[in-house]
Short mmCIF file of C-alpha atoms and ligand atoms in Angstrom, two decimals:
data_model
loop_
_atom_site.label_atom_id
_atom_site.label_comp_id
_atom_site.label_asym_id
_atom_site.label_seq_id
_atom_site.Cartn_x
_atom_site.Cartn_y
_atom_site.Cartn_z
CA UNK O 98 34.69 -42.37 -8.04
CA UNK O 99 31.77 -43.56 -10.56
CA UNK O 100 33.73 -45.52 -13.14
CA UNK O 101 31.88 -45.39 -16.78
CA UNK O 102 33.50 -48.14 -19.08
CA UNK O 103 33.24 -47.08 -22.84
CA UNK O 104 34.07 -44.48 -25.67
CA UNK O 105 32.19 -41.32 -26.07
CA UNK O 106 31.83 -42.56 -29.87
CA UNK O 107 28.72 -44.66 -28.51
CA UNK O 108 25.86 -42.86 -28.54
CA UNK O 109 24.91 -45.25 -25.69
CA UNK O 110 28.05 -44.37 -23.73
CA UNK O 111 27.27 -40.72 -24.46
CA UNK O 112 23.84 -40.14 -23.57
CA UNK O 113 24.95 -41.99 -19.75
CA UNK O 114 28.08 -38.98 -19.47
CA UNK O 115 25.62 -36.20 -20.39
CA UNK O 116 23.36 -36.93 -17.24
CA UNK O 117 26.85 -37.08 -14.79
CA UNK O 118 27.81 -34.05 -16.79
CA UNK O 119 24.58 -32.07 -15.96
CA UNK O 120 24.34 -33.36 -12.38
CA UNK O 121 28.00 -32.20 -12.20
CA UNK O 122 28.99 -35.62 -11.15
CA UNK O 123 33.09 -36.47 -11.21
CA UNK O 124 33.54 -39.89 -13.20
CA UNK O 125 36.29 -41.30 -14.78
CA UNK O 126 35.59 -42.95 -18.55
CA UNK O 127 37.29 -45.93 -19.06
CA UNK O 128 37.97 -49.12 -21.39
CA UNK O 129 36.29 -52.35 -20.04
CA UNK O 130 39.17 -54.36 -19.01
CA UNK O 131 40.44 -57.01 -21.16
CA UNK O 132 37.87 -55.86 -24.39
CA UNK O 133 34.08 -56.04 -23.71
CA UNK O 134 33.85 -59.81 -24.37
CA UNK O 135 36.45 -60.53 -21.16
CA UNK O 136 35.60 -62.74 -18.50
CA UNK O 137 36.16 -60.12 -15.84
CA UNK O 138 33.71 -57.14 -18.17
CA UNK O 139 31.07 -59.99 -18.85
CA UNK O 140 30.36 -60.03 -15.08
CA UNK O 141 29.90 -56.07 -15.28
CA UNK O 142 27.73 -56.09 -18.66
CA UNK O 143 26.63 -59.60 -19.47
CA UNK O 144 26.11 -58.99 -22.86
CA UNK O 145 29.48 -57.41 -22.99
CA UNK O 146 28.35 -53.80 -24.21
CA UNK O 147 29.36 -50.40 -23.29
CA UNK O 148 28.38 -48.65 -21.52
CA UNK O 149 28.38 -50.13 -17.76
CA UNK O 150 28.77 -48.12 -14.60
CA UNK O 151 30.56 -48.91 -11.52
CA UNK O 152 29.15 -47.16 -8.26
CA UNK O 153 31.74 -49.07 -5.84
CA UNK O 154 30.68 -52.72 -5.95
CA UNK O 155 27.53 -52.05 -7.62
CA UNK O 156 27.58 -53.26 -11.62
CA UNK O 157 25.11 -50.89 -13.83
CA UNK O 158 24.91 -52.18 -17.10
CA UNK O 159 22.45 -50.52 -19.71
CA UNK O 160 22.27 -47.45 -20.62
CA UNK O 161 18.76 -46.52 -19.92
CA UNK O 162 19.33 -48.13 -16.72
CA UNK O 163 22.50 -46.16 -15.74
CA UNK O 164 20.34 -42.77 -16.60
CA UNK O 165 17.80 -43.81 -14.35
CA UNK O 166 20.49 -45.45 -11.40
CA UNK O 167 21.96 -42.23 -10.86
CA UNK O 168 18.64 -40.09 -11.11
CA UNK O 169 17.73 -42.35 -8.23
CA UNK O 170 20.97 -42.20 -6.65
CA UNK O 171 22.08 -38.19 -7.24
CA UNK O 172 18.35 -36.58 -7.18
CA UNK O 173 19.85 -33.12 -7.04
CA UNK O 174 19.56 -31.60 -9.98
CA UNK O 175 16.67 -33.60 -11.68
CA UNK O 176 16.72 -34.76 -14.54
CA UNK O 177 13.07 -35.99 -15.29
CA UNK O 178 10.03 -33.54 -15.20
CA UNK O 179 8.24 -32.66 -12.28
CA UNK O 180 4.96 -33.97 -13.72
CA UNK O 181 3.74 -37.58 -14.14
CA UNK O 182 3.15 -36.56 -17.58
CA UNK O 183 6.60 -34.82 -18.22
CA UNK O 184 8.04 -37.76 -17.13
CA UNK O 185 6.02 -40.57 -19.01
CA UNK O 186 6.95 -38.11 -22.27
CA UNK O 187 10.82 -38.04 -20.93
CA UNK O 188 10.81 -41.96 -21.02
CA UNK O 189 8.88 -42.27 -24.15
CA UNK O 190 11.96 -40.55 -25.98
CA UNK O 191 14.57 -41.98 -24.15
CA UNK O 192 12.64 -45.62 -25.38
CA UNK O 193 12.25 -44.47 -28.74
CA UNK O 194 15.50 -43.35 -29.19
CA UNK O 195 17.06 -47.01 -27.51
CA UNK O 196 14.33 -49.42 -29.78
CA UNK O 197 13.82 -47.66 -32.75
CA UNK O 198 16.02 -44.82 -33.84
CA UNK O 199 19.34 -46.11 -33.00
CA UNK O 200 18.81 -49.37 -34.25
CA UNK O 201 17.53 -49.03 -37.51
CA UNK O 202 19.69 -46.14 -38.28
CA UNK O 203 22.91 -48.57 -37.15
CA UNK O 204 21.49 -51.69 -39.00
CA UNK O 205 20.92 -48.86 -42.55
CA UNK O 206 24.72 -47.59 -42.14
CA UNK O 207 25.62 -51.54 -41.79
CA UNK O 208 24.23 -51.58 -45.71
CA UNK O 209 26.05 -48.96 -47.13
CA UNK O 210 27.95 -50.84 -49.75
CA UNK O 211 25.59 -50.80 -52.58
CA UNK O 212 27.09 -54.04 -53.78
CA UNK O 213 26.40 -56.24 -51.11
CA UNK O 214 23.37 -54.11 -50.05
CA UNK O 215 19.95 -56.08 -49.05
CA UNK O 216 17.08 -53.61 -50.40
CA UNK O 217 14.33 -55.39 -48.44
CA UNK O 218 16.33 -54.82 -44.99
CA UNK O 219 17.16 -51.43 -46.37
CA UNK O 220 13.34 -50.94 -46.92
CA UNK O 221 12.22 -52.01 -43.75
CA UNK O 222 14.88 -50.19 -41.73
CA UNK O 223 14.00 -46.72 -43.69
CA UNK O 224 10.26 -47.35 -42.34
CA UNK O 225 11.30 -48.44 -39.09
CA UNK O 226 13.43 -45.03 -38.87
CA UNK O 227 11.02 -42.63 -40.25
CA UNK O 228 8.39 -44.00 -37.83
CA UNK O 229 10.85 -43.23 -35.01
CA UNK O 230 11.56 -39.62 -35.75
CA UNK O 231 7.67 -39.40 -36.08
CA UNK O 232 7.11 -40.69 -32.62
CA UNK O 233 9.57 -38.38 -31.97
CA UNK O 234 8.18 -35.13 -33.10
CA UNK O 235 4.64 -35.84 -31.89
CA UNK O 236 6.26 -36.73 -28.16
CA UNK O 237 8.89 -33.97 -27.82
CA UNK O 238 8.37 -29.84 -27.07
CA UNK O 239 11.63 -28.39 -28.49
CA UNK O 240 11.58 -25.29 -26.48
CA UNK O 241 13.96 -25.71 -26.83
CA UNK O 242 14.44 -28.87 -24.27
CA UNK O 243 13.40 -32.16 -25.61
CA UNK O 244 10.73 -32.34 -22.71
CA UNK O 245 9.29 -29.21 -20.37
CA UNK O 246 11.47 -26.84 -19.43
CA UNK O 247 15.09 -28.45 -18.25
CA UNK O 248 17.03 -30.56 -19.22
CA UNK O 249 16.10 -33.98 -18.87
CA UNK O 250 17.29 -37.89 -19.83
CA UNK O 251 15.33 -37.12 -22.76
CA UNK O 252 18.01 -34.96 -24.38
CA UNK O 253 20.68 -37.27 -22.69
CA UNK O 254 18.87 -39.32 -25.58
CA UNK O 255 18.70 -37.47 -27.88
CA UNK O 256 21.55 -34.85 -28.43
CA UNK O 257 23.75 -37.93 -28.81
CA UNK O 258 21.28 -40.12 -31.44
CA UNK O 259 20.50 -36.47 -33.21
CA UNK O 260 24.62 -36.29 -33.70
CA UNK O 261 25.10 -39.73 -34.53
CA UNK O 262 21.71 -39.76 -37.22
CA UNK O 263 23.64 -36.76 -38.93
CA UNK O 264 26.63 -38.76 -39.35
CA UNK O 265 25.10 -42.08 -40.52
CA UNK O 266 22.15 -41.31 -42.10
CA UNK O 267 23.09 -38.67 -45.16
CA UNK O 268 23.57 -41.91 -47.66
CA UNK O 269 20.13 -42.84 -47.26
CA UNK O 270 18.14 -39.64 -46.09
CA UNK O 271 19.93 -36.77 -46.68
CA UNK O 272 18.30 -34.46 -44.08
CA UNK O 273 16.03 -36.22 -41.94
CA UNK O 274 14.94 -33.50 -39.42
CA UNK O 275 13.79 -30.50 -41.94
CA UNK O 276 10.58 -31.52 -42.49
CA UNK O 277 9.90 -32.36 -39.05
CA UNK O 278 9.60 -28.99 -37.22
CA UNK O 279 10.40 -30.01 -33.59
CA UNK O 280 13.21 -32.29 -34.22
CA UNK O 281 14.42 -29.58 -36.74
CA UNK O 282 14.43 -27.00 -33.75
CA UNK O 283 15.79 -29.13 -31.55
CA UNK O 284 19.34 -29.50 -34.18
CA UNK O 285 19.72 -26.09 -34.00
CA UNK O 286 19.04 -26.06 -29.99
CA UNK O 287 21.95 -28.97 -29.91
CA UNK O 288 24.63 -27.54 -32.44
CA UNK O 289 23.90 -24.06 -30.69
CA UNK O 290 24.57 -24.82 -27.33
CA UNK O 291 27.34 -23.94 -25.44
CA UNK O 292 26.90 -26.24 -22.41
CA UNK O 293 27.00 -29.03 -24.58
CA UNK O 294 30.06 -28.26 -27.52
CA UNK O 295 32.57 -29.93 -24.69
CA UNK O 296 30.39 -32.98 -25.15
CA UNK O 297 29.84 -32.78 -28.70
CA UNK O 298 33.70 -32.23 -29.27
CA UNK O 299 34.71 -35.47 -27.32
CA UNK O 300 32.23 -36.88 -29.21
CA UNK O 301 33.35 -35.92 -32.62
CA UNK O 302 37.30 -36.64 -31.21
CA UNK O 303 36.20 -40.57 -30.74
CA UNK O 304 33.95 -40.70 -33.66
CA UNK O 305 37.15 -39.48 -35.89
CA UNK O 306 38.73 -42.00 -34.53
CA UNK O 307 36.36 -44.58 -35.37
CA UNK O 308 36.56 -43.42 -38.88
CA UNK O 309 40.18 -43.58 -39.02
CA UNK O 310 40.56 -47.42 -37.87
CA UNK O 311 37.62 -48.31 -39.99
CA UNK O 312 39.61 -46.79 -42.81
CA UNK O 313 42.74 -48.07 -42.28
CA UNK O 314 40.69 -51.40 -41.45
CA UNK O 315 38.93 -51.21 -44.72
CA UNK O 316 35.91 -51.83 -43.71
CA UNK O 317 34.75 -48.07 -44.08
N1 GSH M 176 21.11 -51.52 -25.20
C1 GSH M 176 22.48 -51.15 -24.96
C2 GSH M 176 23.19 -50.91 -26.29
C3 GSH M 176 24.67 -50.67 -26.12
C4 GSH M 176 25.47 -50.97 -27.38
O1 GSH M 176 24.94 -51.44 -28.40
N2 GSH M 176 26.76 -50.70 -27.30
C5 GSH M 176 27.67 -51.03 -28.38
C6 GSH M 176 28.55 -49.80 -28.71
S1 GSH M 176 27.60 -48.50 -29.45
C7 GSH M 176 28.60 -52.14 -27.92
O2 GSH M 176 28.94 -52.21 -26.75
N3 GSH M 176 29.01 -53.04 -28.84
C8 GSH M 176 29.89 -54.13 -28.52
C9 GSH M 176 31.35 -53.74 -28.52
O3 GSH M 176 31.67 -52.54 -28.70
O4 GSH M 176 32.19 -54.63 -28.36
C10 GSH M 176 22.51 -49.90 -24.09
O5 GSH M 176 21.57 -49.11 -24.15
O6 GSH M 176 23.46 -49.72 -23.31
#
């Protein structure tokens, strides 16, 4: 069985179990053995991140990668457009989302201690973030899939980054979809949907549980 290593509190490790989820493809989710710096998971993921697929004695590490290993491996049930052009927009978000987004919003939540907070990251990253969701809006459809008219690794992108802006993101822009029409739609398409409230539940489950060990870490 395809063996994902990882916690469905990475958006990374989220976005790869939404594509085996829609190509109804059994996995099982597991923790990279020994922690992700271990000899043994370093020769799975060499930079010892989650998440990293095992396909028997193939090693898939990446999640952009993984999307696009098992669209090449399982084509039924695509999940990329049809269209050249459908499928150059499907990649632009999925790239987006991995270069931009996610980073900047992850390096922002890293500052949220006023006191030991560096403005001129803080400024940079808030640029850097609001440029993404803008590459966002003028590449996506929202009707009320991310791209065309299926699903597609697009919303494997997104839904996940869309949950985990929400979550990170109020201390420094309160609501940053509402005055971006498309990505706006495309929350309500998300928190809407029954296909995906399984995955959005597991999500929240691990995410909680983040929380908690930060807390009781404190380093919250
Ligand atoms: N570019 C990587 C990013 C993955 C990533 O940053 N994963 C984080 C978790 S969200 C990680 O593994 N951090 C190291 C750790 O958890 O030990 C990908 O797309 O797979």
């Amino acid at each position: 069985m395809l063996k994902l290593y990882g916690s469905m509190a990475s958006p990374y490790v989220a976005r790869c179990a939404m594509a085996l989820r829609e190509k109804n493809l059994p996995y099982e989710l597991a923790h990279p053995p020994g922690g992700t710096q271990s000899p043994e998971f370093l020769k799975i993921s060499p930079f010892g991140r989650v998440p990293a697929l095992e396909d028997g004695a193939l090693a898939v590490p990446e999640s952009e990668v993984i999307c696009e290993y098992i669209e090449d491996r399982f084509p039924e049930t695509p999940l990329l457009p049809r269209d050249p052009g459908g499928r150059v927009r499907s990649r632009i978000v999925s790239r987006v989302v991995d270069l931009y987004l996610l980073p900047s919003a992850f390096a922002l939540s890293r500052q949220s201690d006023a006191a030991q907070r560096d403005d001129h990251l803080v400024s940079a990253k808030l640029v850097e973030f609001s440029h993404a969701l803008d590459a966002l809006e003028h590449t996506m459809d929202a009707a009320p899939y991310a791209i065309g008219d299926a699903m597609t690794l697009a919303d494997c992108a997104l839904v996940p980054a869309v949950f985990h802006v929400r979550r990170i993101m109020p201390q420094f822009v309160p609501d940053p979809f509402s005055e971006r029409e498309r990505l706006a739609r495309y929350e309500g398409f998300v928190t809407g949907n029954q296909t995906l409230a399984a995955l959005l539940n597991e999500m929240q489950s691990a995410w909680n549980e983040v929380v908690r060990h930060r807390a009781a870490a404190g380093t919250a």
